[in-house]
């Protein structure tokens, strides 16, 4: 195994990080951390992992695992006499040690038992003597476990008789310690083996190459032996077992495997057909060919997340599989591309500690978008990055602000947010814009090749850019990565006839503090008139600045960052005439922005221009923005423009139109149009939007439409969840029984979660049924399903009844997953705030 690369970070970056750490201690992160947060960094190591071999038998009926974990390591320093491994709720039977035994030999010879203790979620092994640096030590640990985290057993019951028998693991962040002992932190790497014995008829999917399959007819079992020969961190070790159908493909000699439940076999191609092209794209652009022995993608039941990039063996939710009708709106390509990108960004190069998780997630999110650009073109890329921007802005404005790299938090789970994913992708796009295409890709390839097979920190990436380009990046990383927020620009322009120049006034109006800096960024300015289009680049680095842009004559239009390269908010004071010109004649980003701005001008000329953009603009982003603005304007002319486009060709434009029509409360003509969409549209998602719109309109048939929609299956049950949203909007007391019925165990989990959300809202407007709803929600705190319990906690918090706090406190003490603990605490806090209002 290769040793972790050590680099000396820039003194300026270390100083910035130190100052930030002090500011976090003072709580200056705009609502991200609380009094439970502590300072986090990279764990100290006193040994270097070489290999781990798991030889395990799984018992589905008992939801247990037993066997041996054989770990080979070498001490980093002399006088090494104790090994500490992470081990939570494991029953350790014995530990033995062997020395100077090769990985292939272990544990077949030379082992002897040694003393051990279990304390504070660790296995502490006292070695037989003190060892020197570089000695090869092998531990064989016999154990058993009934894991509550990390390893999950899915099985049918009377309420879900068609649920499959499956076993699957989820190691990230630090959950593999719940089902095998190991070094469960991402700053060391090892090779691994998985020898798994399961009932005959099951397949086992794990990491690396399948070495052999052994059947024991007498015992009715089958044993799979997998080996991953490329070093990786502990959380990337995985196992999936169950009855799966396999579809095989190949890319440049590397096996591609797709495992799904047999009933989904016909859906495989629609979800995974582009995998081979993605492999080519990433291998070429990153400059390193896909490095692992194979690439498997397995769709499983009851997965809590979208996907997990286990090394060479990605796990995916079953909801990524979809039929032809769902494909009008939904694609697996983004999820598949994201998880595949992680095989480089996250697996081959892995964050050294969780503070720098954006190096995994921000990179995978951006390379997902880069594949979209490669596959579908720049306009599709534009829409994806605009969506990333909106996700981040919502979290930043409504929840909290933090630096992308932060060391102050309670649990690393908190860092898997819009700042790490979406803002991380937007920061990478700014680097690409700043460097230009050639230097961007030169930097990416240098970073990948330099640190392949190592764990990394943000400074490694910064240094790689500097080494590849000669550009100093201290200023950029300081403001965009080690500080939080973004510039908030207020811009205006006038024509200076005397100087024959545009006087462009730029102000940064964000509140500047320990987290949010004054930003320094180059900004492109595009100026258009009868002379054509002139482009300028200005350096904005002051709170208030005026730039003079020389021109032959007064322009018609001035655009600030016309391609939206810089992450920002922008308030640009312009005349309506100029914005209309921008909508009609500017580039894609600027036209989309103009369509949004025109919502503030509800007159006939604007409505006509937005209606024309909705029908004829070649860019879908402009059409959907125009639809939303027409929904905000709410005049008869705006309504008519929307109705004229209710059958727009693109389903996502239709959805935007339908959503906008839902703003016209009490309009019978719209109600009839939405009912027609609900019954006849080809898109599940547009039908769901129509149901919600009908409920917002509160028509006389709205309740009946929602009840009818509850019986309509669809991809991810979007129509049923739309119906439950509709019932909660209506507040009709008859909706309570429907929501209670769909919250019952045995219904689809995603529908149950939405029913629970609806119940909270219905309880607030139906006080006579509130007690019944509260009792149901309290009972759901013990439900087997993760998201049902999560939704119940959120719902109880919204109800604000102090009498519910003891039930939430009991739930908090029972839960082991941080997300659920956090949800319970949030609910308790929310009730406490309500009680003091």
Coordinates of N, CA, C and O in Angstrom, one line a residue, residues 148-240:
X148 N -26.7 -1.9 14.2 CA -27.8 -0.9 14.2 C -27.5 0.2 13.1 O -28.4 0.9 12.8
X149 N -26.3 0.2 12.7 CA -25.8 1.2 11.7 C -24.9 0.4 10.8 O -24.2 -0.5 11.2
X150 N -24.7 0.9 9.6 CA -23.7 0.4 8.7 C -24.0 -0.8 7.9 O -23.6 -0.9 6.7
X151 N -24.8 -1.7 8.4 CA -25.2 -2.9 7.7 C -26.7 -3.1 7.9 O -27.2 -3.1 9.1
X152 N -27.4 -3.3 6.8 CA -28.9 -3.3 6.9 C -29.5 -4.5 6.3 O -29.0 -5.0 5.2
X153 N -30.5 -5.0 6.9 CA -31.2 -6.3 6.4 C -32.6 -5.9 6.0 O -33.4 -5.4 6.8
X154 N -32.9 -6.1 4.7 CA -34.2 -5.8 4.1 C -34.9 -7.2 3.9 O -34.3 -8.1 3.4
X155 N -36.1 -7.3 4.3 CA -36.9 -8.5 4.2 C -38.3 -8.3 4.1 O -38.8 -7.3 4.6
X156 N -39.1 -9.2 3.5 CA -40.5 -9.0 3.4 C -41.2 -9.3 4.8 O -40.6 -9.9 5.7
X157 N -42.4 -8.8 4.9 CA -43.3 -9.1 6.1 C -44.7 -9.1 5.6 O -45.0 -8.9 4.4
X158 N -45.6 -9.2 6.5 CA -47.0 -9.3 6.1 C -47.5 -8.0 5.4 O -48.4 -8.0 4.6
X159 N -46.9 -6.8 5.8 CA -47.3 -5.6 5.2 C -46.7 -5.3 3.9 O -47.2 -4.6 3.0
X160 N -45.5 -5.8 3.7 CA -44.7 -5.7 2.5 C -44.3 -7.1 2.0 O -43.1 -7.4 2.0
X161 N -45.2 -7.9 1.6 CA -44.9 -9.2 1.2 C -44.0 -9.4 -0.1 O -43.4 -10.4 -0.3
X162 N -44.0 -8.3 -0.9 CA -43.2 -8.4 -2.1 C -41.8 -7.7 -1.9 O -41.0 -7.6 -2.9
X163 N -41.5 -7.3 -0.7 CA -40.1 -6.7 -0.5 C -39.1 -7.8 -0.7 O -39.3 -8.9 -0.2
X164 N -37.9 -7.5 -1.3 CA -36.9 -8.5 -1.5 C -36.1 -8.8 -0.2 O -36.1 -8.0 0.7
X165 N -35.5 -9.9 -0.2 CA -34.5 -10.2 0.8 C -33.2 -9.6 0.4 O -32.6 -10.0 -0.7
X166 N -32.7 -8.7 1.1 CA -31.4 -8.0 0.7 C -30.6 -7.7 2.0 O -31.2 -7.4 3.0
X167 N -29.3 -7.7 1.8 CA -28.4 -7.2 2.8 C -27.5 -6.2 2.1 O -27.0 -6.5 1.0
X168 N -27.3 -5.0 2.7 CA -26.4 -4.0 2.1 C -25.8 -3.2 3.2 O -26.3 -3.0 4.3
X169 N -24.6 -2.6 2.8 CA -23.9 -1.8 3.8 C -23.8 -0.4 3.3 O -24.0 -0.1 2.1
X170 N -23.6 0.5 4.2 CA -23.4 1.9 3.9 C -22.4 2.5 4.9 O -22.7 2.7 6.1
X171 N -21.1 2.6 4.5 CA -20.0 2.9 5.4 C -19.8 4.4 5.6 O -19.2 4.8 6.6
X172 N -20.1 5.3 4.6 CA -19.8 6.7 4.8 C -20.8 7.3 5.7 O -22.0 7.0 5.5
X173 N -20.4 8.1 6.7 CA -19.1 8.6 7.0 C -18.3 7.5 7.8 O -17.2 7.1 7.3
X174 N -18.7 7.2 9.0 CA -17.9 6.3 9.8 C -18.8 5.2 10.4 O -18.9 5.1 11.6
X175 N -19.5 4.5 9.5 CA -20.5 3.5 10.0 C -20.0 2.1 9.8 O -20.7 1.2 10.3
X176 N -19.0 1.9 9.0 CA -18.5 0.5 8.9 C -18.0 -0.1 10.2 O -18.0 -1.3 10.4
X177 N -17.6 0.7 11.2 CA -17.2 0.3 12.5 C -18.3 -0.4 13.2 O -18.1 -1.1 14.2
X178 N -19.5 -0.3 12.8 CA -20.7 -1.0 13.4 C -20.8 -2.4 13.0 O -21.6 -3.1 13.6
X179 N -20.1 -2.8 11.9 CA -20.2 -4.2 11.5 C -18.9 -5.0 11.3 O -18.9 -6.2 11.1
X180 N -17.8 -4.2 11.4 CA -16.5 -4.9 11.4 C -15.5 -4.0 12.1 O -15.6 -2.7 11.9
X181 N -14.5 -4.5 12.8 CA -13.5 -3.7 13.5 C -12.5 -3.2 12.4 O -12.1 -3.9 11.6
X182 N -12.1 -1.9 12.5 CA -11.2 -1.4 11.6 C -10.8 0.0 11.9 O -11.2 0.6 12.9
X183 N -9.9 0.6 11.1 CA -9.5 2.0 11.2 C -10.5 2.8 10.4 O -10.3 2.9 9.2
X184 N -11.5 3.4 11.1 CA -12.6 4.0 10.3 C -12.5 5.5 10.3 O -13.3 6.3 10.8
X185 N -11.4 6.0 9.6 CA -11.2 7.4 9.4 C -10.5 7.5 8.0 O -9.7 6.6 7.7
X186 N -10.8 8.5 7.2 CA -10.3 8.5 5.9 C -8.9 9.0 5.6 O -8.6 9.4 4.5
X187 N -8.0 8.9 6.6 CA -6.6 9.4 6.4 C -5.6 8.2 6.3 O -4.4 8.4 6.4
X188 N -6.1 7.0 6.0 CA -5.2 5.9 5.7 C -5.9 5.0 4.7 O -7.2 4.9 4.7
X189 N -5.2 4.2 4.0 CA -5.7 3.4 2.9 C -5.1 2.0 3.0 O -4.0 1.8 3.5
X190 N -5.9 1.1 2.5 CA -5.4 -0.3 2.5 C -6.1 -1.1 1.3 O -7.0 -0.6 0.7
X191 N -5.6 -2.3 1.0 CA -6.3 -3.2 0.1 C -7.3 -4.0 0.9 O -7.2 -4.0 2.2
X192 N -8.2 -4.7 0.3 CA -9.2 -5.4 1.1 C -9.7 -6.6 0.4 O -9.6 -6.8 -0.8
X193 N -10.2 -7.5 1.2 CA -10.9 -8.8 0.7 C -12.2 -8.9 1.4 O -12.4 -8.6 2.6
X194 N -13.2 -9.5 0.7 CA -14.5 -9.8 1.3 C -14.8 -11.2 0.9 O -15.0 -11.6 -0.2
X195 N -14.9 -12.1 2.0 CA -15.3 -13.5 1.8 C -16.6 -13.6 2.5 O -16.7 -13.5 3.8
X196 N -17.7 -13.7 1.8 CA -19.0 -13.6 2.3 C -19.8 -14.9 2.1 O -20.0 -15.3 0.9
X197 N -20.4 -15.4 3.1 CA -21.2 -16.6 3.0 C -22.7 -16.3 3.3 O -23.0 -15.7 4.3
X198 N -23.5 -16.6 2.3 CA -24.9 -16.3 2.3 C -25.7 -17.5 1.9 O -25.2 -18.4 1.3
X199 N -27.1 -17.4 2.1 CA -27.9 -18.6 1.6 C -27.8 -18.7 0.1 O -27.6 -17.8 -0.7
X200 N -27.8 -20.0 -0.4 CA -27.8 -20.3 -1.8 C -28.9 -19.6 -2.5 O -30.0 -19.4 -2.0
X201 N -28.6 -19.1 -3.7 CA -29.6 -18.3 -4.5 C -29.3 -16.8 -4.4 O -29.9 -16.1 -5.2
X202 N -28.5 -16.4 -3.5 CA -28.1 -15.0 -3.3 C -26.8 -14.7 -4.1 O -26.0 -15.6 -4.2
X203 N -26.8 -13.5 -4.7 CA -25.5 -13.0 -5.2 C -24.9 -12.1 -4.2 O -25.6 -11.5 -3.4
X204 N -23.6 -12.0 -4.2 CA -22.8 -11.1 -3.3 C -22.0 -10.2 -4.3 O -21.3 -10.6 -5.1
X205 N -22.2 -8.9 -4.1 CA -21.5 -7.9 -4.8 C -20.6 -7.1 -3.8 O -21.1 -6.6 -2.8
X206 N -19.3 -7.1 -4.1 CA -18.4 -6.3 -3.2 C -17.3 -5.7 -4.1 O -17.5 -5.6 -5.3
X207 N -16.2 -5.3 -3.5 CA -15.2 -4.5 -4.1 C -14.2 -5.3 -4.8 O -13.7 -6.3 -4.4
X208 N -13.8 -4.7 -6.0 CA -12.7 -5.3 -6.7 C -13.0 -6.5 -7.6 O -14.1 -6.5 -8.2
X209 N -12.2 -7.5 -7.7 CA -12.3 -8.6 -8.6 C -12.9 -9.8 -7.8 O -12.5 -10.1 -6.7
X210 N -13.8 -10.5 -8.5 CA -14.4 -11.7 -7.9 C -13.4 -12.9 -8.2 O -13.1 -13.3 -9.3
X211 N -12.8 -13.4 -7.1 CA -11.8 -14.5 -7.2 C -12.4 -15.8 -7.4 O -11.9 -16.6 -8.2
X212 N -13.4 -16.2 -6.6 CA -14.1 -17.4 -6.7 C -15.4 -17.5 -6.0 O -15.7 -16.6 -5.2
X213 N -16.2 -18.5 -6.4 CA -17.5 -18.7 -5.8 C -17.5 -20.2 -5.3 O -17.2 -21.1 -6.1
X214 N -17.8 -20.4 -4.1 CA -17.8 -21.8 -3.5 C -19.2 -22.1 -3.0 O -19.8 -21.3 -2.2
X215 N -19.7 -23.3 -3.3 CA -21.0 -23.7 -2.9 C -20.9 -24.8 -1.9 O -20.2 -25.8 -2.1
X216 N -21.7 -24.7 -0.8 CA -21.8 -25.8 0.2 C -23.3 -26.3 0.1 O -24.2 -25.8 0.7
X217 N -23.5 -27.4 -0.6 CA -24.8 -27.9 -0.8 C -25.4 -28.4 0.4 O -26.6 -28.3 0.7
X218 N -24.6 -29.0 1.3 CA -25.1 -29.6 2.6 C -25.7 -28.5 3.4 O -26.7 -28.6 4.0
X219 N -24.9 -27.3 3.5 CA -25.4 -26.2 4.3 C -26.4 -25.3 3.6 O -27.0 -24.5 4.2
X220 N -26.5 -25.5 2.3 CA -27.4 -24.6 1.5 C -26.8 -23.2 1.4 O -27.6 -22.2 1.4
X221 N -25.5 -23.0 1.4 CA -24.9 -21.7 1.3 C -24.0 -21.5 0.1 O -23.6 -22.5 -0.5
X222 N -23.7 -20.3 -0.2 CA -22.7 -20.0 -1.2 C -21.8 -18.9 -0.7 O -22.2 -18.0 0.1
X223 N -20.5 -19.0 -1.0 CA -19.5 -18.1 -0.5 C -18.8 -17.4 -1.7 O -18.3 -18.1 -2.6
X224 N -18.8 -16.1 -1.6 CA -18.2 -15.3 -2.7 C -16.9 -14.7 -2.1 O -16.9 -14.2 -0.9
X225 N -15.8 -14.7 -2.9 CA -14.5 -14.1 -2.5 C -14.1 -13.0 -3.4 O -13.8 -13.2 -4.6
X226 N -14.2 -11.8 -2.9 CA -13.8 -10.6 -3.7 C -12.5 -10.0 -3.1 O -12.3 -10.1 -1.9
X227 N -11.7 -9.4 -4.0 CA -10.5 -8.7 -3.6 C -10.3 -7.4 -4.3 O -10.4 -7.4 -5.5
X228 N -10.1 -6.3 -3.5 CA -9.8 -5.0 -4.1 C -8.3 -4.7 -3.9 O -7.8 -4.6 -2.8
X229 N -7.6 -4.7 -5.0 CA -6.1 -4.6 -5.0 C -5.6 -3.1 -5.0 O -4.4 -2.9 -4.9
X230 N -6.5 -2.2 -5.3 CA -6.1 -0.8 -5.3 C -6.4 -0.2 -3.9 O -7.5 -0.3 -3.4
X231 N -5.4 0.4 -3.2 CA -5.7 0.9 -1.8 C -6.8 1.9 -1.8 O -7.0 2.7 -2.7
X232 N -7.5 1.9 -0.7 CA -8.7 2.7 -0.5 C -8.9 2.9 1.0 O -8.4 2.2 1.8
X233 N -9.8 3.9 1.4 CA -10.1 4.1 2.8 C -11.2 3.2 3.2 O -11.8 2.5 2.4
X234 N -11.4 3.1 4.5 CA -12.2 2.1 5.2 C -13.7 2.2 4.8 O -14.4 1.3 4.6
X235 N -14.2 3.5 4.7 CA -15.6 3.6 4.5 C -16.1 3.2 3.1 O -17.3 3.0 2.8
X236 N -15.1 2.9 2.2 CA -15.5 2.5 0.8 C -15.6 1.0 0.7 O -16.0 0.5 -0.4
X237 N -15.4 0.2 1.8 CA -15.6 -1.2 1.8 C -17.1 -1.4 1.8 O -17.8 -0.8 2.6
X238 N -17.6 -2.4 1.0 CA -19.1 -2.5 1.0 C -19.4 -4.0 0.6 O -18.6 -4.7 0.1
X239 N -20.7 -4.3 1.0 CA -21.2 -5.6 0.6 C -22.7 -5.4 0.2 O -23.4 -4.6 0.9
X240 N -23.2 -6.1 -0.8 CA -24.6 -6.2 -1.1 C -24.9 -7.7 -1.3 O -24.1 -8.4 -2.0

